[in-house]
mmCIF file of N, CA and C in Angstrom:
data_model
loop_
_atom_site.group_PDB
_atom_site.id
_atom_site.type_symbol
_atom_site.label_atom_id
_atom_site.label_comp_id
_atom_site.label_asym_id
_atom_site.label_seq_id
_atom_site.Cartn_x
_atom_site.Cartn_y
_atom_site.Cartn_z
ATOM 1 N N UNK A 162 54.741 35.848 60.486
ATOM 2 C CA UNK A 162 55.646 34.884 59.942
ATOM 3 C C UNK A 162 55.013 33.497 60.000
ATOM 4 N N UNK A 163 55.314 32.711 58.977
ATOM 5 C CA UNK A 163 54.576 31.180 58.789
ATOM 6 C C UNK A 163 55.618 30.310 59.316
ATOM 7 N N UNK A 164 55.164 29.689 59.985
ATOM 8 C CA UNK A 164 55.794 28.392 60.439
ATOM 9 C C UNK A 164 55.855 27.632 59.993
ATOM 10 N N UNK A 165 57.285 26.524 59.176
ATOM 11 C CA UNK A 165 57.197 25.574 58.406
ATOM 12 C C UNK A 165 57.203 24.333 59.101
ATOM 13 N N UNK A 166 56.545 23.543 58.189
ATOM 14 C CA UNK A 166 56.236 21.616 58.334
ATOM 15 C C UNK A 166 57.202 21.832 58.229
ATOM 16 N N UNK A 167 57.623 20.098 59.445
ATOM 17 C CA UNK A 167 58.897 19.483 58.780
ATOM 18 C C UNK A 167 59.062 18.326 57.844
ATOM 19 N N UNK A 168 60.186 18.167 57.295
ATOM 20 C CA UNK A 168 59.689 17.703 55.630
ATOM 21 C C UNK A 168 58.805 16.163 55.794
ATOM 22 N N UNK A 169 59.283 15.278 56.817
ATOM 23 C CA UNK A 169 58.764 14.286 56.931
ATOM 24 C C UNK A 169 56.793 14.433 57.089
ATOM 25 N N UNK A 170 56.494 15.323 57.649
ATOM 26 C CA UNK A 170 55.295 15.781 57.547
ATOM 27 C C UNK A 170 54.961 15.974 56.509
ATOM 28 N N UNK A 171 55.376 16.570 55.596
ATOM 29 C CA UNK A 171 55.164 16.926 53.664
ATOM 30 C C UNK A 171 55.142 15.976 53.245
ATOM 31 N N UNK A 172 56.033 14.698 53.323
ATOM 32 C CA UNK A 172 56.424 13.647 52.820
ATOM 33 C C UNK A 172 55.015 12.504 53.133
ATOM 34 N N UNK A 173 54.700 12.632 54.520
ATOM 35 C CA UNK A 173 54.080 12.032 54.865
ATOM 36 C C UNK A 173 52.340 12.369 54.160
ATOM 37 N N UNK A 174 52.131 13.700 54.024
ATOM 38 C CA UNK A 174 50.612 13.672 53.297
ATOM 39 C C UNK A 174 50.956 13.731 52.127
ATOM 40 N N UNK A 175 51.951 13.780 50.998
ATOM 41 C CA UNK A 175 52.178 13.320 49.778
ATOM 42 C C UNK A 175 51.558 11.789 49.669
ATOM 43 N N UNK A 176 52.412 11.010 50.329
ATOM 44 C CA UNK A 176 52.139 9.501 50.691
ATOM 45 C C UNK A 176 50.632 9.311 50.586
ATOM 46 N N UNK A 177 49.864 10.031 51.106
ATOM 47 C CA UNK A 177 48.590 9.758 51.351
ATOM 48 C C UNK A 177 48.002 10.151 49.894
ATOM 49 N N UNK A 178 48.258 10.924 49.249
ATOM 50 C CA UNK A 178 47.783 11.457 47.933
ATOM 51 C C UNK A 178 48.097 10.728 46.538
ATOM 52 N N UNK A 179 48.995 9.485 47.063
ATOM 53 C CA UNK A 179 49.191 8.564 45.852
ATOM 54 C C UNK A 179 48.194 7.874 45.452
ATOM 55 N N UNK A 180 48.438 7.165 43.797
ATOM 56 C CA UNK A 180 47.122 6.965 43.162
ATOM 57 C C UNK A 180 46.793 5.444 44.287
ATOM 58 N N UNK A 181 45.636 5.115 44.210
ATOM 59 C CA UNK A 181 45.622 3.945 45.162
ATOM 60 C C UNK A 181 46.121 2.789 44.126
ATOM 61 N N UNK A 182 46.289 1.148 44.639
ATOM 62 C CA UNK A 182 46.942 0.515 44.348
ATOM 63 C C UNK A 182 45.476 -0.409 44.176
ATOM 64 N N UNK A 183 45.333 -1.394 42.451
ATOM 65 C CA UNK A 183 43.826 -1.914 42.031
ATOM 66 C C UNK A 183 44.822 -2.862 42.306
ATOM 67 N N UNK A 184 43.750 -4.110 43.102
ATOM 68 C CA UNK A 184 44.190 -5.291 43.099
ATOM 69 C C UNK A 184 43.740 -6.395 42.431
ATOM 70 N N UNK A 185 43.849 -6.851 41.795
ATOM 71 C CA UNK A 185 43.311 -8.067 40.447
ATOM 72 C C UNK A 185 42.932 -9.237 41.175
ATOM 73 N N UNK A 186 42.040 -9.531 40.884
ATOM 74 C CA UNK A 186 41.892 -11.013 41.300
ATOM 75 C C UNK A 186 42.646 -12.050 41.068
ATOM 76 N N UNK A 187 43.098 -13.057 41.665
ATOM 77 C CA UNK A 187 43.660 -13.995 41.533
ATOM 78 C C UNK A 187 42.795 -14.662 40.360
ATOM 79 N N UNK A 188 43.090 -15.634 39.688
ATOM 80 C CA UNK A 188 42.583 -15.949 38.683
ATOM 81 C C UNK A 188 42.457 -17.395 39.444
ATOM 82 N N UNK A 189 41.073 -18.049 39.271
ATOM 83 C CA UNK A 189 40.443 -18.929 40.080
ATOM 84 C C UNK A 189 41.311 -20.225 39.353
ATOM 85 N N UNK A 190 41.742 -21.594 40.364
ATOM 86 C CA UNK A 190 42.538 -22.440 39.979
ATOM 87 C C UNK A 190 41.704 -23.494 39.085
ATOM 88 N N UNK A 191 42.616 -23.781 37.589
ATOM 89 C CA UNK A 191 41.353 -25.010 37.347
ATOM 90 C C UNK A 191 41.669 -26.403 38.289
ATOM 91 N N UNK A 192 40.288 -27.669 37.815
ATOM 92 C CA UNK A 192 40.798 -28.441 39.230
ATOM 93 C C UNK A 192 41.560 -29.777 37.523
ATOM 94 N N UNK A 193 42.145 -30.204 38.060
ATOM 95 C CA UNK A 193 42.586 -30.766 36.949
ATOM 96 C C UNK A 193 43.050 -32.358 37.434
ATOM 97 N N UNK A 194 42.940 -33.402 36.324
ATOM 98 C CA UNK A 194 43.274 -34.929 36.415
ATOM 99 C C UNK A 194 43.681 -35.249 34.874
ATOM 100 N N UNK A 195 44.790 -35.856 35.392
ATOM 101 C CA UNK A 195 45.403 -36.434 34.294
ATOM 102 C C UNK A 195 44.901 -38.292 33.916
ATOM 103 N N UNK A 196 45.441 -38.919 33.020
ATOM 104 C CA UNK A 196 45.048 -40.015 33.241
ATOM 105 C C UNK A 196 44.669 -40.969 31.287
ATOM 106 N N UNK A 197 43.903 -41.921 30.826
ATOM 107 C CA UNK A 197 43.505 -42.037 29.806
ATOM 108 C C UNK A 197 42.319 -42.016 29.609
ATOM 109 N N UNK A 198 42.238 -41.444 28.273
ATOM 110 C CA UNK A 198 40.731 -41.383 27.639
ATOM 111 C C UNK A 198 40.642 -42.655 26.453
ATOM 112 N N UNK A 199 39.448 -42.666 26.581
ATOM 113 C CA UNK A 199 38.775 -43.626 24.676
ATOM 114 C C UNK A 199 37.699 -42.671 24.355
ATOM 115 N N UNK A 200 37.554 -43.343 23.236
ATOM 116 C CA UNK A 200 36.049 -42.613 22.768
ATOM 117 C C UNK A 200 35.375 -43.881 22.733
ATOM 118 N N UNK A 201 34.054 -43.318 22.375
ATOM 119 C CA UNK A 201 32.901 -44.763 22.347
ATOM 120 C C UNK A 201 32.392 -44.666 20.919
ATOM 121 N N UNK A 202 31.676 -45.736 20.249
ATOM 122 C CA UNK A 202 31.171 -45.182 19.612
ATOM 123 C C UNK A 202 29.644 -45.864 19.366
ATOM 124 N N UNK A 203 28.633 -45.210 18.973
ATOM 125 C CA UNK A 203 27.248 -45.831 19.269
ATOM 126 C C UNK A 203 26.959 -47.019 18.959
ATOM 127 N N UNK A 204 26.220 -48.014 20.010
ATOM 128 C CA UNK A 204 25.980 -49.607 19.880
ATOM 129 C C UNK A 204 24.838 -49.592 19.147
ATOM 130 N N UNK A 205 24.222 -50.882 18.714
ATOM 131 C CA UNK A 205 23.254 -50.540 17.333
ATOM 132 C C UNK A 205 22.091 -50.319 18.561
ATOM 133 N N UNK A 206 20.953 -49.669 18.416
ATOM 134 C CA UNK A 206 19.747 -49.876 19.299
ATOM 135 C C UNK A 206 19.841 -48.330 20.017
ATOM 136 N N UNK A 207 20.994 -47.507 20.242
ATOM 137 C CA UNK A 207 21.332 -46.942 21.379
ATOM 138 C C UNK A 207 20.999 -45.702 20.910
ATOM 139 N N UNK A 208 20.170 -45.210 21.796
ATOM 140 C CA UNK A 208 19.701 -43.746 20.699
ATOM 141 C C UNK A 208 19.386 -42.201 21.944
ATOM 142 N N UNK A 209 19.701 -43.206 23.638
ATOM 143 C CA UNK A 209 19.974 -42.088 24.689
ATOM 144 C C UNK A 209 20.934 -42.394 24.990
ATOM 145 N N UNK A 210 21.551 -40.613 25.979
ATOM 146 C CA UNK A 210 22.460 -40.513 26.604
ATOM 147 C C UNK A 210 21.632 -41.103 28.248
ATOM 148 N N UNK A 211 23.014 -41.269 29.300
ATOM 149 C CA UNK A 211 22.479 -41.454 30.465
ATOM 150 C C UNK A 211 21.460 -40.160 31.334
ATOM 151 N N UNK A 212 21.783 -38.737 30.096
ATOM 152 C CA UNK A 212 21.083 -37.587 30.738
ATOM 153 C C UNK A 212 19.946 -37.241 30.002
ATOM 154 N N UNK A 213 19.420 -38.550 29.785
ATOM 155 C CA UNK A 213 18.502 -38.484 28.582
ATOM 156 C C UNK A 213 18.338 -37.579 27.926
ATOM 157 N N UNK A 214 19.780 -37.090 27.309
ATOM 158 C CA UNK A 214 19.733 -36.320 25.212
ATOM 159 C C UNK A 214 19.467 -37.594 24.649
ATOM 160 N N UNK A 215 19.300 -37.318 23.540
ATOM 161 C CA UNK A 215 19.607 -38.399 22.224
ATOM 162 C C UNK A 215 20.985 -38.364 21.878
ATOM 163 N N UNK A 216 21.629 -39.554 21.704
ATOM 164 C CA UNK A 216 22.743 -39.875 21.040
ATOM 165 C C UNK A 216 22.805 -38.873 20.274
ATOM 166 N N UNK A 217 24.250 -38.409 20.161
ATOM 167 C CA UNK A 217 24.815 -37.530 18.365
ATOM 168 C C UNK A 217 26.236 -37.804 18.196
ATOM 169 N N UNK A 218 26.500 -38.900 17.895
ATOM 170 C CA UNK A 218 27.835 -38.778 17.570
ATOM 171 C C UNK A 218 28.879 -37.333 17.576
ATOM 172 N N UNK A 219 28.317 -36.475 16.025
ATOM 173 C CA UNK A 219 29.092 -34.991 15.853
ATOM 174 C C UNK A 219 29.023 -34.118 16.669
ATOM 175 N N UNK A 220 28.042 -34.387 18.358
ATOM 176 C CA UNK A 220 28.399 -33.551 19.594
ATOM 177 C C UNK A 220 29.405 -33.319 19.853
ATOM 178 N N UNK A 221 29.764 -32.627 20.579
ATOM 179 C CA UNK A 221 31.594 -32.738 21.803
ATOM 180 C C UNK A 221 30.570 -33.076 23.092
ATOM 181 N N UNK A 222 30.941 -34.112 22.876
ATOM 182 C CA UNK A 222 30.043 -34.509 24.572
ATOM 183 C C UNK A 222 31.047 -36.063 25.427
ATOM 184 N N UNK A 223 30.666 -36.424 26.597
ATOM 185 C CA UNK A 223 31.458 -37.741 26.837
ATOM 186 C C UNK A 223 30.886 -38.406 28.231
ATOM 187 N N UNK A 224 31.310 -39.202 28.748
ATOM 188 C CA UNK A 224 30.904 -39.972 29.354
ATOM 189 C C UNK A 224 31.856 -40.137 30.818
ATOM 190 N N UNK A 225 31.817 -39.624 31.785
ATOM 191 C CA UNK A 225 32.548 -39.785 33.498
ATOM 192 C C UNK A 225 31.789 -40.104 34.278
ATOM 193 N N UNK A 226 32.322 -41.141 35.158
ATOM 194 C CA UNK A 226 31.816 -41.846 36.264
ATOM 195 C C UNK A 226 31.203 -41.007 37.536
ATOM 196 N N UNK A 227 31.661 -39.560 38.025
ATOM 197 C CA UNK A 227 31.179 -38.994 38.383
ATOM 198 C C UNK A 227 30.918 -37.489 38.511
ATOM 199 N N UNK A 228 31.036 -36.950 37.559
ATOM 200 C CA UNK A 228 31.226 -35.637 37.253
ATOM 201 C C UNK A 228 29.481 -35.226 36.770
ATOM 202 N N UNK A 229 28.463 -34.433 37.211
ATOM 203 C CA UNK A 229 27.578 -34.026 37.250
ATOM 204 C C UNK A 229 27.381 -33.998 35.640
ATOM 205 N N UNK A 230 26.282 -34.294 35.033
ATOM 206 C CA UNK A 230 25.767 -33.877 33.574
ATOM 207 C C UNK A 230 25.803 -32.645 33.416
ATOM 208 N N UNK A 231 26.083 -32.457 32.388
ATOM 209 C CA UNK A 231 26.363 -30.368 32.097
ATOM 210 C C UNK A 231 27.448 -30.146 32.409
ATOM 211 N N UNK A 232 28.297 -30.702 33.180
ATOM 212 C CA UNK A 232 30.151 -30.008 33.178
ATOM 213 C C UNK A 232 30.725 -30.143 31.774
ATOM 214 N N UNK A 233 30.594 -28.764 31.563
ATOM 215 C CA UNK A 233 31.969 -28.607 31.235
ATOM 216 C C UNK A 233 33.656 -28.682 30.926
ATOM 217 N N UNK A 234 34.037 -29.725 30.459
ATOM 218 C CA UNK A 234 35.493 -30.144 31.056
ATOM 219 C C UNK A 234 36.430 -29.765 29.556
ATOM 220 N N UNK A 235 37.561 -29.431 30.017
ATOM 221 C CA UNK A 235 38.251 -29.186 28.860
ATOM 222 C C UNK A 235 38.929 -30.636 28.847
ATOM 223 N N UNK A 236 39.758 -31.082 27.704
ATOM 224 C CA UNK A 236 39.671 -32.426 27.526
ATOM 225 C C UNK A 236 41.293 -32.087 26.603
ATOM 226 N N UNK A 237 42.706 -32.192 26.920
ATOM 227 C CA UNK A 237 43.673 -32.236 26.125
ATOM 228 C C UNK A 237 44.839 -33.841 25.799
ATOM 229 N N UNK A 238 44.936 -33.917 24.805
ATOM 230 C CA UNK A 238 45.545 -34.995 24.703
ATOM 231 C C UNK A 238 47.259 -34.364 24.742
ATOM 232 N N UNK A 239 47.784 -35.468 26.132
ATOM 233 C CA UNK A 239 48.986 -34.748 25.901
ATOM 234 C C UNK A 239 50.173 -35.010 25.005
ATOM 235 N N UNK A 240 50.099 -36.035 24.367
ATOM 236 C CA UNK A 240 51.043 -36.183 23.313
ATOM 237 C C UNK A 240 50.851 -35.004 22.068
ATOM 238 N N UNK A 241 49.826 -35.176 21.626
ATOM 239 C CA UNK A 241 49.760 -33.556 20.460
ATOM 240 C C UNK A 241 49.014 -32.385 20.902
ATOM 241 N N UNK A 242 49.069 -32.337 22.353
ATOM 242 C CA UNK A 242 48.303 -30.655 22.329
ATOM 243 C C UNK A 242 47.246 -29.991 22.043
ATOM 244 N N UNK A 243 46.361 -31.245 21.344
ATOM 245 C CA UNK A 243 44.822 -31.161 21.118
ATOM 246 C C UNK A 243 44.440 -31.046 22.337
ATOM 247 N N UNK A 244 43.018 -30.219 22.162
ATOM 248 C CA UNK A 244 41.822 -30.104 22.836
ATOM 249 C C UNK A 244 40.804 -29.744 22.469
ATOM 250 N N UNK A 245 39.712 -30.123 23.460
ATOM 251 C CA UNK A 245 38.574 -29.979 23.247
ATOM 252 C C UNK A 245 37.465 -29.683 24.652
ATOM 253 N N UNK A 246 36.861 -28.838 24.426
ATOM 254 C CA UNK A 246 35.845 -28.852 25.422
ATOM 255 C C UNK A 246 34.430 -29.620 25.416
ATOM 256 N N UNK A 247 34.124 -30.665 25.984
ATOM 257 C CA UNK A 247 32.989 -31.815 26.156
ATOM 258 C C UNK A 247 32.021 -30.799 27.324
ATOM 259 N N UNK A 248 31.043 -31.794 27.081
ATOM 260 C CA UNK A 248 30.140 -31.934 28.073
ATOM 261 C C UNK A 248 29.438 -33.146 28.413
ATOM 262 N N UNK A 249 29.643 -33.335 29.414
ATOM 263 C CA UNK A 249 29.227 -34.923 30.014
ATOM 264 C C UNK A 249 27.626 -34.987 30.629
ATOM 265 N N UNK A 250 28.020 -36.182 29.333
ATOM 266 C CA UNK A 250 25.907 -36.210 29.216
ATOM 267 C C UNK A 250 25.826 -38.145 29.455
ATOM 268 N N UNK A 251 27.046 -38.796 29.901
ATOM 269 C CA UNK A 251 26.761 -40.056 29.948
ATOM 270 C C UNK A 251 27.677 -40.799 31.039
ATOM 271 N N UNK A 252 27.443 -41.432 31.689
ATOM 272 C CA UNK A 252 27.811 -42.467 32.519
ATOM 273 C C UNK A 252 29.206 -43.148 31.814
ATOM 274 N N UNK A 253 30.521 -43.585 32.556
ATOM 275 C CA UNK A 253 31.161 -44.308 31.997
ATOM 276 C C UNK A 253 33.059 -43.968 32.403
ATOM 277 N N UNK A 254 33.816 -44.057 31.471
ATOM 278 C CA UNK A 254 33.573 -45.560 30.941
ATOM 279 C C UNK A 254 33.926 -46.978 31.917
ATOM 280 N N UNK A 255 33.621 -47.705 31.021
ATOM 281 C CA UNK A 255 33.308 -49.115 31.612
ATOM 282 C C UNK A 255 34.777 -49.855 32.250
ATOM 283 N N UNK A 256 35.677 -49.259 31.366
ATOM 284 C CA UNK A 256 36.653 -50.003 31.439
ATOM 285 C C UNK A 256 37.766 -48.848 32.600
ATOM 286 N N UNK A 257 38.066 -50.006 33.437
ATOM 287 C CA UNK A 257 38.458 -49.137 34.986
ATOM 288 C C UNK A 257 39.871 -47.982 34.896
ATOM 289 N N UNK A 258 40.494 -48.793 34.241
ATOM 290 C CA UNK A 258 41.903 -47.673 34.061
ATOM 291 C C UNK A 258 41.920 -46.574 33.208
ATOM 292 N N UNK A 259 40.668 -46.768 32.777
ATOM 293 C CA UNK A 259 40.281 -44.993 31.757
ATOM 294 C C UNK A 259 39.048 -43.915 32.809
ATOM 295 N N UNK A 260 39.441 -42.695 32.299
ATOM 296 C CA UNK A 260 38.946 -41.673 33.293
ATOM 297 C C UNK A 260 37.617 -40.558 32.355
ATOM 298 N N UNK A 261 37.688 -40.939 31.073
ATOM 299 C CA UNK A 261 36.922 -40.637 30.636
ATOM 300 C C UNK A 261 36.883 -41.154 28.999
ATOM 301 N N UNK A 262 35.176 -41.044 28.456
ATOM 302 C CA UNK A 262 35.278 -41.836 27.330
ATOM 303 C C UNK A 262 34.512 -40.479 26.439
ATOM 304 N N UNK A 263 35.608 -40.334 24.985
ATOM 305 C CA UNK A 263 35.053 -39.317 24.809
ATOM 306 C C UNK A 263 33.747 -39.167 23.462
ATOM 307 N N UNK A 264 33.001 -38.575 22.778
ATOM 308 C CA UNK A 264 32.338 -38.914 21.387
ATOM 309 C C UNK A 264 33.072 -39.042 20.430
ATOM 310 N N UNK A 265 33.049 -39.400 19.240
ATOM 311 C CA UNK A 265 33.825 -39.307 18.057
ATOM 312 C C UNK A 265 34.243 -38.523 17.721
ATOM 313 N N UNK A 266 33.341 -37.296 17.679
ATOM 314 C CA UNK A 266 33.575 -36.038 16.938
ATOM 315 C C UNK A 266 34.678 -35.461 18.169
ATOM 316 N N UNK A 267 34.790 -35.443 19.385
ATOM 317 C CA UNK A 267 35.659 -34.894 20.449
ATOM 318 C C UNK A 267 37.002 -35.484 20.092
ATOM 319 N N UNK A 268 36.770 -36.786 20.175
ATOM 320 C CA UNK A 268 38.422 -38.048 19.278
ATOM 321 C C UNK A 268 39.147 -37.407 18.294
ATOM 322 N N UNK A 269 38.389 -37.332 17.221
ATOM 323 C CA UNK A 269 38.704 -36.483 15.814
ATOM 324 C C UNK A 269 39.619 -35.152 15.932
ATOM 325 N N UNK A 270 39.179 -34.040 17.189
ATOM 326 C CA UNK A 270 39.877 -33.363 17.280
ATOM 327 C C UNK A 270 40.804 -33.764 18.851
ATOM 328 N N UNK A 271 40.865 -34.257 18.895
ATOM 329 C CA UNK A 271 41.725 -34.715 19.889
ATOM 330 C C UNK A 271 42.868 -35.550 19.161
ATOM 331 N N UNK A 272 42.566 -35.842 17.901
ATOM 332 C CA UNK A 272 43.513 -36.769 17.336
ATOM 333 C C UNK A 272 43.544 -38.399 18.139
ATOM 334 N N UNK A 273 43.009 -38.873 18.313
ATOM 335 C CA UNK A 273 43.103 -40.039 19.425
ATOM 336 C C UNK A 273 41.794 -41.225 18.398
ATOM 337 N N UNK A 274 41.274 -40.687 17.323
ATOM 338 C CA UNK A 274 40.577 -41.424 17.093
ATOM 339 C C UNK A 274 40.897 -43.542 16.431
ATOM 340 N N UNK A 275 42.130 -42.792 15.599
ATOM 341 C CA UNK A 275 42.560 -44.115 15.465
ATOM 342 C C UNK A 275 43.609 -44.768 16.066
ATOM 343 N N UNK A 276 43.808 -44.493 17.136
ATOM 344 C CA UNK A 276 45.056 -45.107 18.330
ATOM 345 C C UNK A 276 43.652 -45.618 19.387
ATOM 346 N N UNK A 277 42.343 -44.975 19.678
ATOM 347 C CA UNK A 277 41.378 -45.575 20.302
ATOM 348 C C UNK A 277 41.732 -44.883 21.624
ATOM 349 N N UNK A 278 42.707 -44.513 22.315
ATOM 350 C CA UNK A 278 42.919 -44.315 23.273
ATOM 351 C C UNK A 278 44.484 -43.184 23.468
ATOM 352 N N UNK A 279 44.433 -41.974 24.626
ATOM 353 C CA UNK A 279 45.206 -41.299 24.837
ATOM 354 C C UNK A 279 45.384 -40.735 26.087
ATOM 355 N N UNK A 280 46.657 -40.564 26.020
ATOM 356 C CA UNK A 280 46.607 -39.629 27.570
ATOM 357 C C UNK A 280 46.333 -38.398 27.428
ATOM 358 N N UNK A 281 45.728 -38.023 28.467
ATOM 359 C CA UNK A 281 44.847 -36.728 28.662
ATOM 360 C C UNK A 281 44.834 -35.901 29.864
ATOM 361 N N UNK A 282 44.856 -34.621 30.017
ATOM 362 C CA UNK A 282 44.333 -33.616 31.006
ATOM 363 C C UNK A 282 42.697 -33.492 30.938
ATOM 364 N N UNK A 283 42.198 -33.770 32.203
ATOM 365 C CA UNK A 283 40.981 -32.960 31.883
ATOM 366 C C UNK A 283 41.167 -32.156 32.875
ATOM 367 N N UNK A 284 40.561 -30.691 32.683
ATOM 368 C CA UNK A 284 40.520 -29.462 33.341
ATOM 369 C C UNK A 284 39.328 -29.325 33.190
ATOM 370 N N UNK A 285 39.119 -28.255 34.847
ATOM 371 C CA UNK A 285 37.416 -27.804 34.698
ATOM 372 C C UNK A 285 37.677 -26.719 35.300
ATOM 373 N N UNK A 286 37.740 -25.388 34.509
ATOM 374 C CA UNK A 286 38.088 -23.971 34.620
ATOM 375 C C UNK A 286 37.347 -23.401 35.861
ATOM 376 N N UNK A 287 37.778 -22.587 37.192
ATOM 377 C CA UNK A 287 37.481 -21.792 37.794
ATOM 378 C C UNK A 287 36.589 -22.773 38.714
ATOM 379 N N UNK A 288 36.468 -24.193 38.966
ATOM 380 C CA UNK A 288 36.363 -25.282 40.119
ATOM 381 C C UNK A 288 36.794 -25.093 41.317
ATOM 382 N N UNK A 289 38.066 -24.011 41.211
ATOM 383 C CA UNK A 289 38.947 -24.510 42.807
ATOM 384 C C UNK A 289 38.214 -23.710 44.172
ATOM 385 N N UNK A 290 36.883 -23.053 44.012
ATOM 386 C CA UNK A 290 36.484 -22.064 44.660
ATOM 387 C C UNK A 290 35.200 -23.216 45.462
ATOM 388 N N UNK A 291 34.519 -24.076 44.827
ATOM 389 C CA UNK A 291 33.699 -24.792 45.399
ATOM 390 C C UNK A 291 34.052 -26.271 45.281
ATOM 391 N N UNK A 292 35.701 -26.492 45.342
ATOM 392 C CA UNK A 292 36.213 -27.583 45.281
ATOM 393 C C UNK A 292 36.569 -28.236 44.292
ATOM 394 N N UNK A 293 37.388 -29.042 44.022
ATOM 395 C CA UNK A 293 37.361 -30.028 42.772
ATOM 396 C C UNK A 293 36.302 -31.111 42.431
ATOM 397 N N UNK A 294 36.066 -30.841 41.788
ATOM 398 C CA UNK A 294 34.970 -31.806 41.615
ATOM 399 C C UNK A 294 35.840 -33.261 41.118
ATOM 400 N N UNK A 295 36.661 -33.225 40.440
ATOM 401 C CA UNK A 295 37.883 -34.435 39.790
ATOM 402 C C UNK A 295 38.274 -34.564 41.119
ATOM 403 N N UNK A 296 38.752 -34.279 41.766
ATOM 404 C CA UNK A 296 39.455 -34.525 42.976
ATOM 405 C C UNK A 296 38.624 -35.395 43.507
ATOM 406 N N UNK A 297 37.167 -34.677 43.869
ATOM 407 C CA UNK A 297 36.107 -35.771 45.070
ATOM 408 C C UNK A 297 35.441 -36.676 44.158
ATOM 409 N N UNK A 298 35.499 -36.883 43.096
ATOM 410 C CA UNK A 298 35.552 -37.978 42.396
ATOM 411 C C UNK A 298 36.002 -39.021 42.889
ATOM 412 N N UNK A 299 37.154 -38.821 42.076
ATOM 413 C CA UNK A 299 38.487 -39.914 42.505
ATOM 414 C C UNK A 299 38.564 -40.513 43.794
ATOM 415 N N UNK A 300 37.713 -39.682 44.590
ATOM 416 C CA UNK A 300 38.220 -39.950 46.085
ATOM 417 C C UNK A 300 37.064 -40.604 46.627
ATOM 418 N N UNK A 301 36.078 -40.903 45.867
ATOM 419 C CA UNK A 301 34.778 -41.304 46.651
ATOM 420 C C UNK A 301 34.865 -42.890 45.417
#
């Protein structure tokens, strides 16, 4: 004669035989600053960036006081929902209560070209893992 489990025992190596549970990554935080942008547009003579490219106006490129050359930053104007993704190849801007100055061609689709100036998000996707870089900006 067989001796039966009791059910909690059955129950219990069922439990063990469930499919396992995939856990997703959190999706890395962007680091983000709000604030105003301008665009610039080329002075006569001026034919480098501060990361020595050559000037191009029709780039998406722009200009922050301290954000490494080669970032990446997404760039939205928040009154119409434009954006654009730059890359900062120049020093700037000059003028203190703006947080970034963007190229023409970035303005254009940002819509901001003939107002000269807008409020803006800039975001820098998947930052929050080796810090904000906008954050220690601002803060230094």
């Amino acid at each position: 004669m067989r001796a039966m489990l009791p059910w909690w025992l059955l129950l219990l190596a069922l439990a063990g035989c469930a499919a396992p549970k995939v856990q997703t990554a959190a999706p890395r935080p962007a680091c983000v600053q709000d604030g105003v942008a301008s665009w610039y547009a080329p002075h006569p003579g001026q034919t480098r960036m501060a990361d020595g490219g050559r000037l191009d106006s029709a780039a998406l490129t722009a200009a922050h006081r301290y954000l490494p050359f080669g970032t990446m930053v997404r760039v939205t104007n928040l009154d119409t929902g434009r954006s654009a993704v730059v890359r900062i190849t120049d020093r700037g801007p000059a003028v203190r209560s703006r947080i970034i100055d963007v190229s023409p061609a970035a303005a254009k689709l940002l819509e901001m070209k003939h107002e000269g100036t807008a409020h803006v998000r800039l975001e820098i996707d998947g930052a929050g893992d080796a810090g904000c870089l906008l954050r220690e900006a601002a803060n230094s």
